[in-house]
């Protein structure tokens, strides 16, 4: 029988912690911007649209401060928040 070993992780150094907090802050600001735009009644159609239309909408309202994979994740997270 195999056992799972838990490995303790060390705290990130100060430079990495600052970069991580900066990324978290940019993600939160970008998600807030998406939520503001998605809340408008003229944009409700985006909630159930195909992925291609969602990505076009996301690029239109993006601040372009996040890496593209995080930007996509942020937008789909915002859509999920609006639907819920």
Coordinates of C-alpha atoms in Angstrom, one line a residue:
X1 CA 0.0 0.0 0.0
X2 CA 1.4 3.4 -1.0
X3 CA 1.3 6.3 1.4
X4 CA 1.2 10.0 0.4
X5 CA 4.0 12.0 1.8
X6 CA 3.4 15.6 2.6
X7 CA 6.3 17.9 1.9
X8 CA 6.5 21.1 3.7
X9 CA 7.0 24.1 1.5
X10 CA 9.1 27.1 2.4
X11 CA 7.8 30.6 2.3
X12 CA 8.6 32.5 -1.0
X13 CA 11.4 35.0 -0.7
X14 CA 10.6 38.7 -0.5
X15 CA 11.0 39.4 -4.3
X16 CA 8.7 36.4 -5.2
X17 CA 6.2 37.4 -2.6
X18 CA 6.0 41.0 -4.0
X19 CA 5.7 39.6 -7.6
X20 CA 2.9 37.2 -6.5
X21 CA 1.0 40.0 -4.7
X22 CA 1.3 42.2 -7.7
X23 CA -0.1 39.4 -9.9
X24 CA -2.9 38.9 -7.5
X25 CA -3.7 42.6 -7.5
X26 CA -3.7 42.8 -11.3
X27 CA -5.9 39.7 -11.5
X28 CA -8.5 41.2 -9.1
X29 CA -8.6 44.5 -11.0
X30 CA -9.0 42.7 -14.3
X31 CA -11.8 40.5 -13.0
X32 CA -13.5 43.6 -11.6
X33 CA -13.3 45.3 -15.0
X34 CA -14.9 42.2 -16.7
X35 CA -17.6 42.0 -14.1
X36 CA -18.5 45.6 -14.6
X37 CA -18.8 45.1 -18.4
X38 CA -20.6 41.8 -18.1
X39 CA -23.2 43.2 -15.7
X40 CA -24.5 45.6 -18.3
X41 CA -27.7 44.3 -19.9
X42 CA -26.4 44.8 -23.4
X43 CA -23.6 42.3 -22.6
X44 CA -25.8 39.5 -21.1
X45 CA -25.6 37.6 -24.3
X46 CA -21.9 36.9 -23.7
X47 CA -22.7 34.7 -20.7
X48 CA -24.0 31.8 -22.8
X49 CA -22.1 32.6 -26.0
X50 CA -19.6 30.2 -27.7
X51 CA -15.9 30.4 -26.6
X52 CA -14.9 32.4 -29.7
X53 CA -17.3 35.3 -28.9
X54 CA -16.3 35.2 -25.2
X55 CA -12.6 35.5 -26.1
X56 CA -13.3 38.4 -28.6
X57 CA -15.2 40.2 -25.8
X58 CA -12.4 39.5 -23.3
X59 CA -9.7 41.0 -25.6
X60 CA -11.9 44.1 -26.2
X61 CA -12.1 44.9 -22.4
X62 CA -8.8 43.6 -21.3
X63 CA -6.2 45.8 -19.6
X64 CA -3.5 43.6 -21.1
X65 CA -1.6 43.4 -17.8
X66 CA -1.9 39.7 -17.3
X67 CA -0.3 36.8 -19.1
X68 CA -2.8 35.5 -21.8
X69 CA -3.5 32.2 -20.0
X70 CA -4.4 34.1 -16.8
X71 CA -6.4 36.6 -18.7
X72 CA -8.5 33.8 -20.2
X73 CA -8.9 32.2 -16.8
X74 CA -9.9 35.6 -15.3
X75 CA -12.6 36.2 -17.9
X76 CA -14.1 32.7 -17.6
X77 CA -14.0 33.1 -13.8
X78 CA -15.9 36.4 -14.2
X79 CA -18.5 34.8 -16.4
X80 CA -19.0 32.0 -13.9
X81 CA -19.4 34.5 -11.2
X82 CA -22.0 36.4 -13.2
X83 CA -24.0 33.2 -14.0
X84 CA -23.9 32.1 -10.3

